[in-house]
PDB file of C-alpha atoms and ligand atoms in Angstrom:
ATOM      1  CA  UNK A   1      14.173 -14.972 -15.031  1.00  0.00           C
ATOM      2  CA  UNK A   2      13.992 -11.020 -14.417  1.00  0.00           C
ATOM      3  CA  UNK A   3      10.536  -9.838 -14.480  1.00  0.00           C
ATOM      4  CA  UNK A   4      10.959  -6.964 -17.549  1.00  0.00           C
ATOM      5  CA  UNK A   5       8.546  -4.250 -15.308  1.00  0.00           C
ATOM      6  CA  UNK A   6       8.158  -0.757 -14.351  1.00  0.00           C
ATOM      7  CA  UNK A   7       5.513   1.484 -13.437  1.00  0.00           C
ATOM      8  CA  UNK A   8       4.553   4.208 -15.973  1.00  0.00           C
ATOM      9  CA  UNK A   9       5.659   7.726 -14.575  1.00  0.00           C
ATOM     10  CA  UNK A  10       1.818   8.494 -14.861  1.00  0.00           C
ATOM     11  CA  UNK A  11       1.169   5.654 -12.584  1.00  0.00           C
ATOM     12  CA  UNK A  12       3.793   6.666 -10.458  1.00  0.00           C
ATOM     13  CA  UNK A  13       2.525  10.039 -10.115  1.00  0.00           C
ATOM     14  CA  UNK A  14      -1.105   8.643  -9.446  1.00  0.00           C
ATOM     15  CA  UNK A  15      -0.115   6.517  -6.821  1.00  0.00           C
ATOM     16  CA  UNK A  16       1.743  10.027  -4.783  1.00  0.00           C
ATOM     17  CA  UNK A  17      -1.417  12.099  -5.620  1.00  0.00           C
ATOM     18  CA  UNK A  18      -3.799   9.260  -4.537  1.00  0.00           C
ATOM     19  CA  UNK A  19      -1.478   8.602  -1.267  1.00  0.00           C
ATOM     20  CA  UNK A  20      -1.430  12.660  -0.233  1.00  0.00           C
ATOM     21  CA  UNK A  21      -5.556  12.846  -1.017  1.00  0.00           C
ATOM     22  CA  UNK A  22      -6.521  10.102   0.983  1.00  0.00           C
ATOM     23  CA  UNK A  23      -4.209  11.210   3.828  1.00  0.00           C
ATOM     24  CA  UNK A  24      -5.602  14.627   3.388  1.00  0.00           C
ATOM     25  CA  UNK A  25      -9.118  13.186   4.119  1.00  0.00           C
ATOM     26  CA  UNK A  26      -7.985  12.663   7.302  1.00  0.00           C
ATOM     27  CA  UNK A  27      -6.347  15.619   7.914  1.00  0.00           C
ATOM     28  CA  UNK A  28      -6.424  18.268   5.293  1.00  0.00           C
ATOM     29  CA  UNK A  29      -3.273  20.164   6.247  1.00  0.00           C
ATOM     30  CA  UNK A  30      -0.841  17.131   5.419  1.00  0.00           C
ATOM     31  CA  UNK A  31       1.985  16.985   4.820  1.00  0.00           C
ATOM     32  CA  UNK A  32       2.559  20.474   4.892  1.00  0.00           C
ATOM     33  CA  UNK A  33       1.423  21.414   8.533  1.00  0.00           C
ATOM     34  CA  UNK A  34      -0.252  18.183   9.521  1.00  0.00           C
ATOM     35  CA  UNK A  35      -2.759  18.741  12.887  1.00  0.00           C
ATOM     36  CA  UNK A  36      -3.073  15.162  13.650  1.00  0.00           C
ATOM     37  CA  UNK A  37      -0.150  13.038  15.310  1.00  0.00           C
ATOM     38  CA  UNK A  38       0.464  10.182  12.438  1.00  0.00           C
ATOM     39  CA  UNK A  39       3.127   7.312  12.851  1.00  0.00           C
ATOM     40  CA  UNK A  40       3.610   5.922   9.316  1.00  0.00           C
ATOM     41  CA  UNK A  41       6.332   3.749  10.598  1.00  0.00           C
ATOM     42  CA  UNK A  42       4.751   2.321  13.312  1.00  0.00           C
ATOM     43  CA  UNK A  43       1.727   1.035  11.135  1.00  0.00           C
ATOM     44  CA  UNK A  44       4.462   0.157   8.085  1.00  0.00           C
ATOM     45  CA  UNK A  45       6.031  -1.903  10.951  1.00  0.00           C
ATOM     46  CA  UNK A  46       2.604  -3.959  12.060  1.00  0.00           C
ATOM     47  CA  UNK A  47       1.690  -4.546   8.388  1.00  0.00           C
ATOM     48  CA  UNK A  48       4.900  -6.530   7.893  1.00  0.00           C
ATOM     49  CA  UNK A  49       3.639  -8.349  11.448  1.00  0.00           C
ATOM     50  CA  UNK A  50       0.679  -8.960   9.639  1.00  0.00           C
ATOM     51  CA  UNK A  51       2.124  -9.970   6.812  1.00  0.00           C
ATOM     52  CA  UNK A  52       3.958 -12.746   8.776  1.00  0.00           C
ATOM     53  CA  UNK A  53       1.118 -13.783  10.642  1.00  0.00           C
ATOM     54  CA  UNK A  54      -0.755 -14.462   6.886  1.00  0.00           C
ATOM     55  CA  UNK A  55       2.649 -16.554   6.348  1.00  0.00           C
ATOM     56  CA  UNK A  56       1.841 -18.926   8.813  1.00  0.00           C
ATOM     57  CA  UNK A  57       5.341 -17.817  10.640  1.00  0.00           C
ATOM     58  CA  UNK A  58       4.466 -20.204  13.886  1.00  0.00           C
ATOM     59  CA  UNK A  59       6.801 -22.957  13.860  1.00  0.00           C
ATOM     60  CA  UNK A  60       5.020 -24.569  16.800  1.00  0.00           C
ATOM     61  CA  UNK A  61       1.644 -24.184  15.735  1.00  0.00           C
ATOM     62  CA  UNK A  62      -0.184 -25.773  12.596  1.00  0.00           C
ATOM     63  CA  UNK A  63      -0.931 -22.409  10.302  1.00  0.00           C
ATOM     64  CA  UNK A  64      -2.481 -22.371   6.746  1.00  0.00           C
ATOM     65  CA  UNK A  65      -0.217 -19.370   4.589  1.00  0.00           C
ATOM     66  CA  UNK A  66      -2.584 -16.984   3.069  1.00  0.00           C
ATOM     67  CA  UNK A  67      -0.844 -15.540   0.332  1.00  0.00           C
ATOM     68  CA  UNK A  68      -3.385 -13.640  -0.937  1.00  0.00           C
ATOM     69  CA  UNK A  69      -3.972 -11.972   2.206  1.00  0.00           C
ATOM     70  CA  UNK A  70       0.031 -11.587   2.856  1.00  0.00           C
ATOM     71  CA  UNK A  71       0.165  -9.552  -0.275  1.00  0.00           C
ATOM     72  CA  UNK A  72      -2.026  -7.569   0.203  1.00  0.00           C
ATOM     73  CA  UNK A  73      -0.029  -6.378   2.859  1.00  0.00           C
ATOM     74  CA  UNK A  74       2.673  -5.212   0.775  1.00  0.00           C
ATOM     75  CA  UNK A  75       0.003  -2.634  -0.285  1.00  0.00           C
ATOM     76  CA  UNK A  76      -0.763  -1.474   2.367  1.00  0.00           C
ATOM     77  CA  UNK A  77       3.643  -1.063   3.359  1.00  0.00           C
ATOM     78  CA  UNK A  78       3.567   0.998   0.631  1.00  0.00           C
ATOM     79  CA  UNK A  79       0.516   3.479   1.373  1.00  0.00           C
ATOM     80  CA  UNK A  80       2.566   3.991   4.817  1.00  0.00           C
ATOM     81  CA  UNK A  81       5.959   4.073   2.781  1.00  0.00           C
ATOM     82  CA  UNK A  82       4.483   6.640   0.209  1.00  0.00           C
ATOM     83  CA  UNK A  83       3.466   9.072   3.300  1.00  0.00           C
ATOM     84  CA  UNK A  84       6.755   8.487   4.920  1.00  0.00           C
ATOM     85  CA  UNK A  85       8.863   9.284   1.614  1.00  0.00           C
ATOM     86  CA  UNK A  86       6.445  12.606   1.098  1.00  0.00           C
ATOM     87  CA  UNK A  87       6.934  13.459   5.192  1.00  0.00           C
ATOM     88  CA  UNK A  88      10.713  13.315   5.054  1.00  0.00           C
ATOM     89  CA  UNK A  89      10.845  15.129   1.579  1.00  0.00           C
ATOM     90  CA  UNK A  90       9.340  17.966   3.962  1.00  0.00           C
ATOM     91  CA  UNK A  91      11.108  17.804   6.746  1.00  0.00           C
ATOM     92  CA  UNK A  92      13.800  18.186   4.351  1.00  0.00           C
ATOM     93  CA  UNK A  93      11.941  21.687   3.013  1.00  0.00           C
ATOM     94  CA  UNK A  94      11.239  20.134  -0.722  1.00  0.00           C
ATOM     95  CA  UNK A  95       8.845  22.469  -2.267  1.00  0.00           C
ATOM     96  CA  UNK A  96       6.981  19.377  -4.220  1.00  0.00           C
ATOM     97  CA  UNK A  97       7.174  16.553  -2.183  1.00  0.00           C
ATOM     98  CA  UNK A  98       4.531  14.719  -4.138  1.00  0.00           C
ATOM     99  CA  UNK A  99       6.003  15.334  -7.298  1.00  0.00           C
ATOM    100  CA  UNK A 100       9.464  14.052  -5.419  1.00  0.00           C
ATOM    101  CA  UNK A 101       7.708  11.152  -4.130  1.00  0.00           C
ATOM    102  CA  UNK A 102       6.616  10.162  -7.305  1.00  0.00           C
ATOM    103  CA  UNK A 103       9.809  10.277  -8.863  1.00  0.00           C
ATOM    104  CA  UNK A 104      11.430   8.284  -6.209  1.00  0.00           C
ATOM    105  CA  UNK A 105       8.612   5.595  -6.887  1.00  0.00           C
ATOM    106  CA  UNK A 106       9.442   5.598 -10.993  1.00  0.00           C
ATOM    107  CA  UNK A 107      12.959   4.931 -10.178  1.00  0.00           C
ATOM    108  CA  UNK A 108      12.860   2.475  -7.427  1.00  0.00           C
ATOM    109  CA  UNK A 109      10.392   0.881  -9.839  1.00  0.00           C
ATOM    110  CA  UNK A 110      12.944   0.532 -12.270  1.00  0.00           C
ATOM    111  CA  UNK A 111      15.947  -0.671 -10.264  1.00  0.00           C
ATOM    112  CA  UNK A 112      13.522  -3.646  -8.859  1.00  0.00           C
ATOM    113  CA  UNK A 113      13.288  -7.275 -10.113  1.00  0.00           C
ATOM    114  CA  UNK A 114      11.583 -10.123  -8.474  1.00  0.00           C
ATOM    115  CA  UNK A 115      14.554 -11.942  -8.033  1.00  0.00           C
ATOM    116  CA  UNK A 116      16.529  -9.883  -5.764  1.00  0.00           C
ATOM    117  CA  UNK A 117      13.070  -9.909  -3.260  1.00  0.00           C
ATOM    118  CA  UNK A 118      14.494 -11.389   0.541  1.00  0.00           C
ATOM    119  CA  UNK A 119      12.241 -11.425   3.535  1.00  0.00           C
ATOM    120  CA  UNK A 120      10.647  -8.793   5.206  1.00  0.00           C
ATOM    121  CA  UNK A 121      13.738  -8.408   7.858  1.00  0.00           C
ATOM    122  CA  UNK A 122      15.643  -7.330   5.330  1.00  0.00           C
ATOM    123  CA  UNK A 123      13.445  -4.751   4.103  1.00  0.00           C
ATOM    124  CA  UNK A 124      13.513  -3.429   7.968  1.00  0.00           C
ATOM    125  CA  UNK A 125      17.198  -3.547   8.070  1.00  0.00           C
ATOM    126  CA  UNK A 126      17.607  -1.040   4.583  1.00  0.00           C
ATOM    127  CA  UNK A 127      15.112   0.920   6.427  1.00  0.00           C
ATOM    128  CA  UNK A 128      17.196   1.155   9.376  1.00  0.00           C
ATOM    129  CA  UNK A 129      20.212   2.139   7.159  1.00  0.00           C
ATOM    130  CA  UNK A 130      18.635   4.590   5.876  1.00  0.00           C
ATOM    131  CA  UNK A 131      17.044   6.258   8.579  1.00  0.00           C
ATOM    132  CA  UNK A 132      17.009  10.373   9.792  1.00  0.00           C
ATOM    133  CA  UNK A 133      17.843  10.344  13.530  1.00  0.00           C
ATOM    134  CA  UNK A 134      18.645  13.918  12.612  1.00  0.00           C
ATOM    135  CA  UNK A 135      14.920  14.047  11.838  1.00  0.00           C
ATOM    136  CA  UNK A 136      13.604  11.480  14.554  1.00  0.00           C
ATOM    137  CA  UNK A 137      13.177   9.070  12.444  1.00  0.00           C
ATOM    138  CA  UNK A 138      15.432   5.743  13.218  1.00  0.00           C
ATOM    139  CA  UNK A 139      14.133   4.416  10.160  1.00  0.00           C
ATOM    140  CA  UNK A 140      13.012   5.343   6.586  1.00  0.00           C
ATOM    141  CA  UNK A 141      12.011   4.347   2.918  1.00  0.00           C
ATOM    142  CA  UNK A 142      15.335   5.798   1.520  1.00  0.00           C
ATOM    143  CA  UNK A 143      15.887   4.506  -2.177  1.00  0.00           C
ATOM    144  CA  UNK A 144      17.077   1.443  -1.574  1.00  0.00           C
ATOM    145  CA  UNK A 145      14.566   0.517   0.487  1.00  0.00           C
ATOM    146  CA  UNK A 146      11.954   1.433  -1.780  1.00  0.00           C
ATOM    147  CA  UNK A 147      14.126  -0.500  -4.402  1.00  0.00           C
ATOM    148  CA  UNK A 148      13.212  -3.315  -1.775  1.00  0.00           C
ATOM    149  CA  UNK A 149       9.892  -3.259  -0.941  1.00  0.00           C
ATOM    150  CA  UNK A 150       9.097  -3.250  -5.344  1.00  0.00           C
ATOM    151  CA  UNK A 151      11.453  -6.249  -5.125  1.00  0.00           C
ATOM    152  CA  UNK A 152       8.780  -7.864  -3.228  1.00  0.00           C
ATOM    153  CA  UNK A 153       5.780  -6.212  -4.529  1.00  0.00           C
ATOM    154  CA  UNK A 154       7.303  -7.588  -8.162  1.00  0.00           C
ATOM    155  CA  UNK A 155       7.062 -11.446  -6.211  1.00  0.00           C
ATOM    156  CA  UNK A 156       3.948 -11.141  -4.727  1.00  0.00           C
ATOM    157  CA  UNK A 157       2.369  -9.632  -7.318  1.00  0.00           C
ATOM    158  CA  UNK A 158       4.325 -10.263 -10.844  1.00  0.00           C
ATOM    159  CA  UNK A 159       3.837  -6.734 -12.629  1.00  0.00           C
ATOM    160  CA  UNK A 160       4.554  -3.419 -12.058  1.00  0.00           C
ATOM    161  CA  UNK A 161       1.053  -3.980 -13.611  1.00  0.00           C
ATOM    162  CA  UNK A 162      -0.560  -5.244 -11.015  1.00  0.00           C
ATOM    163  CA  UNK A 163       0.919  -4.055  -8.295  1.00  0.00           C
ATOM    164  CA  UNK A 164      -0.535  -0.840  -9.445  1.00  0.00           C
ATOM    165  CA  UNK A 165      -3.880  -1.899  -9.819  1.00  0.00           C
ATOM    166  CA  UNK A 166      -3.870  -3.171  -6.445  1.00  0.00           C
ATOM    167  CA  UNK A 167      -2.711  -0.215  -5.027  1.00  0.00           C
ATOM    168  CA  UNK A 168      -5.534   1.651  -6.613  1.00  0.00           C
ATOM    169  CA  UNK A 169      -8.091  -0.778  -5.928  1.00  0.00           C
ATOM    170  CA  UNK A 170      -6.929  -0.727  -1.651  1.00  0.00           C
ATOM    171  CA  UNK A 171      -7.077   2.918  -1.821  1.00  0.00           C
ATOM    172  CA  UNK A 172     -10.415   2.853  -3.316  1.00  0.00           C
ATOM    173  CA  UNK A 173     -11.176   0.435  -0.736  1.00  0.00           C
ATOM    174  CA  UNK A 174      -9.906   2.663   2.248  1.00  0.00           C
ATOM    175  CA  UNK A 175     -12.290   5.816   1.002  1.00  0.00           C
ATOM    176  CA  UNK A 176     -15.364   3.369   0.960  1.00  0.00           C
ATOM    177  CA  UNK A 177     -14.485   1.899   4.414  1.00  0.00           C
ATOM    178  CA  UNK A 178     -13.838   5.761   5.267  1.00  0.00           C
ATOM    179  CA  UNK A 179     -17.433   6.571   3.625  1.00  0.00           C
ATOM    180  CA  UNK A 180     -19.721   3.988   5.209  1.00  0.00           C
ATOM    181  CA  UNK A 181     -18.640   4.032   9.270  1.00  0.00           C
ATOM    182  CA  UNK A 182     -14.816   2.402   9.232  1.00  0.00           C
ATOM    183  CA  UNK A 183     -14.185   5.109  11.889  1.00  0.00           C
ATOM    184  CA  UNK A 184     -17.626   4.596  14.146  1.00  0.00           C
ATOM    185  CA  UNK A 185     -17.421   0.920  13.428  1.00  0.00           C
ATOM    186  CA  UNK A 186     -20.739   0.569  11.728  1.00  0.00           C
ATOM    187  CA  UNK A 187     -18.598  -0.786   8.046  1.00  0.00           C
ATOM    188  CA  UNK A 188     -18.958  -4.300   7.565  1.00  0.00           C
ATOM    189  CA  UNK A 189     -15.079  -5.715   6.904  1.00  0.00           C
ATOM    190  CA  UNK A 190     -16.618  -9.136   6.214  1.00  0.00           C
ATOM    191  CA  UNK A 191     -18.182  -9.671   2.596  1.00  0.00           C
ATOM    192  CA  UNK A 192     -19.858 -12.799   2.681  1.00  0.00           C
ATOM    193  CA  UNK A 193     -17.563 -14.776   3.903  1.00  0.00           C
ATOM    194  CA  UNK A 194     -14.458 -13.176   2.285  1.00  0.00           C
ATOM    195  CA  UNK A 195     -12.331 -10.422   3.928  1.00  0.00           C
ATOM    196  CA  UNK A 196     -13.406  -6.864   1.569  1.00  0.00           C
ATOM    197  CA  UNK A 197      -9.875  -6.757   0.636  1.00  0.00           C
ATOM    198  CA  UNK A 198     -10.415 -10.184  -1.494  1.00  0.00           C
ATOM    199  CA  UNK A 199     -13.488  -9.196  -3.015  1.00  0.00           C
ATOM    200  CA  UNK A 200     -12.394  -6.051  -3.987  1.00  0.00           C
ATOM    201  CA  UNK A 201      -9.184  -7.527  -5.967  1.00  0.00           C
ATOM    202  CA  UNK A 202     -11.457 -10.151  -8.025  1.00  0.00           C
ATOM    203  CA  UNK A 203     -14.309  -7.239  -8.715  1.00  0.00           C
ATOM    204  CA  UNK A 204     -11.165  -5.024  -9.756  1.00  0.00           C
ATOM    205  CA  UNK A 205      -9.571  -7.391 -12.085  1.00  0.00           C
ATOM    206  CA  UNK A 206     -12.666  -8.577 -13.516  1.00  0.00           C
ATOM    207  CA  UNK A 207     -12.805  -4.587 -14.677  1.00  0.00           C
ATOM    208  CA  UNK A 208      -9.621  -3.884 -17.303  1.00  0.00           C
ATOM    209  CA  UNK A 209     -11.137  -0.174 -17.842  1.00  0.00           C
ATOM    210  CA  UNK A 210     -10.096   1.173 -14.546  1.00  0.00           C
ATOM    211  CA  UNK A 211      -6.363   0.575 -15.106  1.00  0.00           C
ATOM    212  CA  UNK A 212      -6.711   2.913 -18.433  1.00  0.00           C
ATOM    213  CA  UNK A 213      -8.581   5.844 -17.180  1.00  0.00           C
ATOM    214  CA  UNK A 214      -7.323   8.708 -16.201  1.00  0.00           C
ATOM    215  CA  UNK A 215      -9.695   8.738 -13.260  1.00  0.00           C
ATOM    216  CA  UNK A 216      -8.671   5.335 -12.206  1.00  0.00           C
ATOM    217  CA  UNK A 217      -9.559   6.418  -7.891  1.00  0.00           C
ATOM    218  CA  UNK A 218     -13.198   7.659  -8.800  1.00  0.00           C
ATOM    219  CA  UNK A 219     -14.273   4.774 -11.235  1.00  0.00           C
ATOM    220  CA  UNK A 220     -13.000   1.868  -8.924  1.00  0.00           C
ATOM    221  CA  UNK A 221     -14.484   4.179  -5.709  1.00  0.00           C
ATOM    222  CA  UNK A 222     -18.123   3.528  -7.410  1.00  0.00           C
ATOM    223  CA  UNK A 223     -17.464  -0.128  -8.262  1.00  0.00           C
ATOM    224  CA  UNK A 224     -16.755  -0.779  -4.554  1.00  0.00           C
ATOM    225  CA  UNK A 225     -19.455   1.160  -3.134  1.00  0.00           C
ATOM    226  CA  UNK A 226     -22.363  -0.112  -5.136  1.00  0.00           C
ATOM    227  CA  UNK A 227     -21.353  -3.749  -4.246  1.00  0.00           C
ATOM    228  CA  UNK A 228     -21.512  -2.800  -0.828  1.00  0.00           C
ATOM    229  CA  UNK A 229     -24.887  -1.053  -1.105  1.00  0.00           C
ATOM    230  CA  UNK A 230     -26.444  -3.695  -2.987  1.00  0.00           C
ATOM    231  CA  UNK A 231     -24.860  -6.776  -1.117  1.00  0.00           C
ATOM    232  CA  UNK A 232     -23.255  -5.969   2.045  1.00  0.00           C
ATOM    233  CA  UNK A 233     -24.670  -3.659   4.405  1.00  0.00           C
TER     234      UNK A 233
HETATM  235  O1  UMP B 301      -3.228   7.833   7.148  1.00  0.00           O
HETATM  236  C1  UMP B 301      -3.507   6.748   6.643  1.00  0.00           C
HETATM  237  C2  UMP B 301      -4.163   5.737   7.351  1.00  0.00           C
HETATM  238  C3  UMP B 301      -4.447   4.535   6.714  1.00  0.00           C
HETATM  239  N1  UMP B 301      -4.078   4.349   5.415  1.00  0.00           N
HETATM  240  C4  UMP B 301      -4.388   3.094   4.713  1.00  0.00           C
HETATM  241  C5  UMP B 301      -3.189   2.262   4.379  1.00  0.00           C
HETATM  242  C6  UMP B 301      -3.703   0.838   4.394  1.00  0.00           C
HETATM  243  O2  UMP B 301      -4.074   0.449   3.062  1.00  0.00           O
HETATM  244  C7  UMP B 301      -4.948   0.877   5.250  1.00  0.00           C
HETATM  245  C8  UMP B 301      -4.743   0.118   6.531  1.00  0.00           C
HETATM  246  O3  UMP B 301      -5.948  -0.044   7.175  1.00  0.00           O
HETATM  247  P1  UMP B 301      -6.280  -1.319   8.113  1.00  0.00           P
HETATM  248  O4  UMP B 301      -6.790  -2.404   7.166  1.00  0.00           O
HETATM  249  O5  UMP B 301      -4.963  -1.744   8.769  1.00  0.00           O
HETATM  250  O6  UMP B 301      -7.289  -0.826   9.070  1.00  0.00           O
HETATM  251  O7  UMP B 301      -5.231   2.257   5.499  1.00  0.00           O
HETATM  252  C9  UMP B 301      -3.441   5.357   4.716  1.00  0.00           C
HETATM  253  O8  UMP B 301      -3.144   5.193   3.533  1.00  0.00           O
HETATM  254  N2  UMP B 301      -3.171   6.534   5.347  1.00  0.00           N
END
């Protein structure tokens, strides 16, 4: 059975505007004039190898699939595919690539259903298809690709829904780790004995507010980083 889902355009245009802030943290002038070197594909393609390696893809090894952890993945493929879609929007000499972007997320968020989700090689392969040599770019998140990678996200995850709130809760996530040493080393990635990533979906689901607000980045931000004052570091 189709899975009847879509994101809202509002959530659409959240997830561009949270994607171009939190790349902005790292370096303010992007995507416009960006000063530091960034290779979205190159991390879009190691997530997918990560995302395997939570499959258990070793056929002559004993492995135990994480699927939790394999989703989550997804996620993060599309905080690299969001930056990718707003960087070629540029190159192209848009004059709102985020607005652009998040239009391009509404619709591909239409056209998707669960059903029509194949493995991650075929993902790569749409990417290939539609890549910019012109631009130096062998391969992108053209439409159909993006129509792919929500085909997935709708498996792994089972609502536009959620798939949202997951986005916004690994954001969140990536400013905390940002905010207490990720980039010296000093953050703590291990909560207890649970990756943060795990924690923060179960604290962010327990928490049905978030998704409503129209502040959705700040309110989950503060969830995160009192549960990491008070019980992690
Ligand atoms: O410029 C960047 C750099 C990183 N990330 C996010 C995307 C992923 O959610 C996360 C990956 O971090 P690791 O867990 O792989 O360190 O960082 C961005 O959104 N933009």
């Amino acid at each position: 059975m189709p899975i009847d889902t879509q994101l809202t355009v509002n959530q659409a245009q959240q997830i561009a505007k949270l994607q171009t802030q939190f790349n902005q943290g790292l370096d303010a002038d992007w995507p416009m004039a960006p000063t530091l070197a960034r290779d979205d594909f190159a991390a879009v393609i190691v997530e997918l190898g990560e995302r395997y390696d939570h499959l258990g893809y070793k056929w002559w090894k004993k492995q135990q699939a994480d699927h939790e952890q394999a989703n989550m993945e997804l996620i993060d493929v599309l905080h690299f595919a969001v930056s990718d879609v707003i960087e070629v929007l540029v190159q192209d000499g848009s004059a709102s690539p985020v607005e652009t972007a998040a239009l391009k997320l509404a619709e591909a968020s239409i056209r998707a259903n669960a059903d029509e989700a194949l493995d991650a090689k075929w993902l790569l392969r749409h990417t290939a298809l539609e890549g910019r040599p012109d631009l130096g770019r062998p391969l992108c998140f053209g439409n159909e690709s993006l129509t792919q990678l929500f085909n997935m996200l709708y498996q792994a995850y089972g609502s536009a829904e959620a798939v949202y709130v997951s986005y916004v809760g690994k954001n969140a996530l990536n400013h905390v780790r940002q905010q207490r040493g990720y980039k010296d080393g000093s953050y703590i990635k291990m909560w207890h004995d649970e990756e943060d990533n795990q924690v923060m979906m179960r604290l962010l689901l327990g928490n049905n507010d978030i998704l409503k607000s129209n502040t959705p980045l700040d309110e989950a931000i503060a969830l995160l980083t009192n549960y990491y004052d008070d019980h992690i570091a």
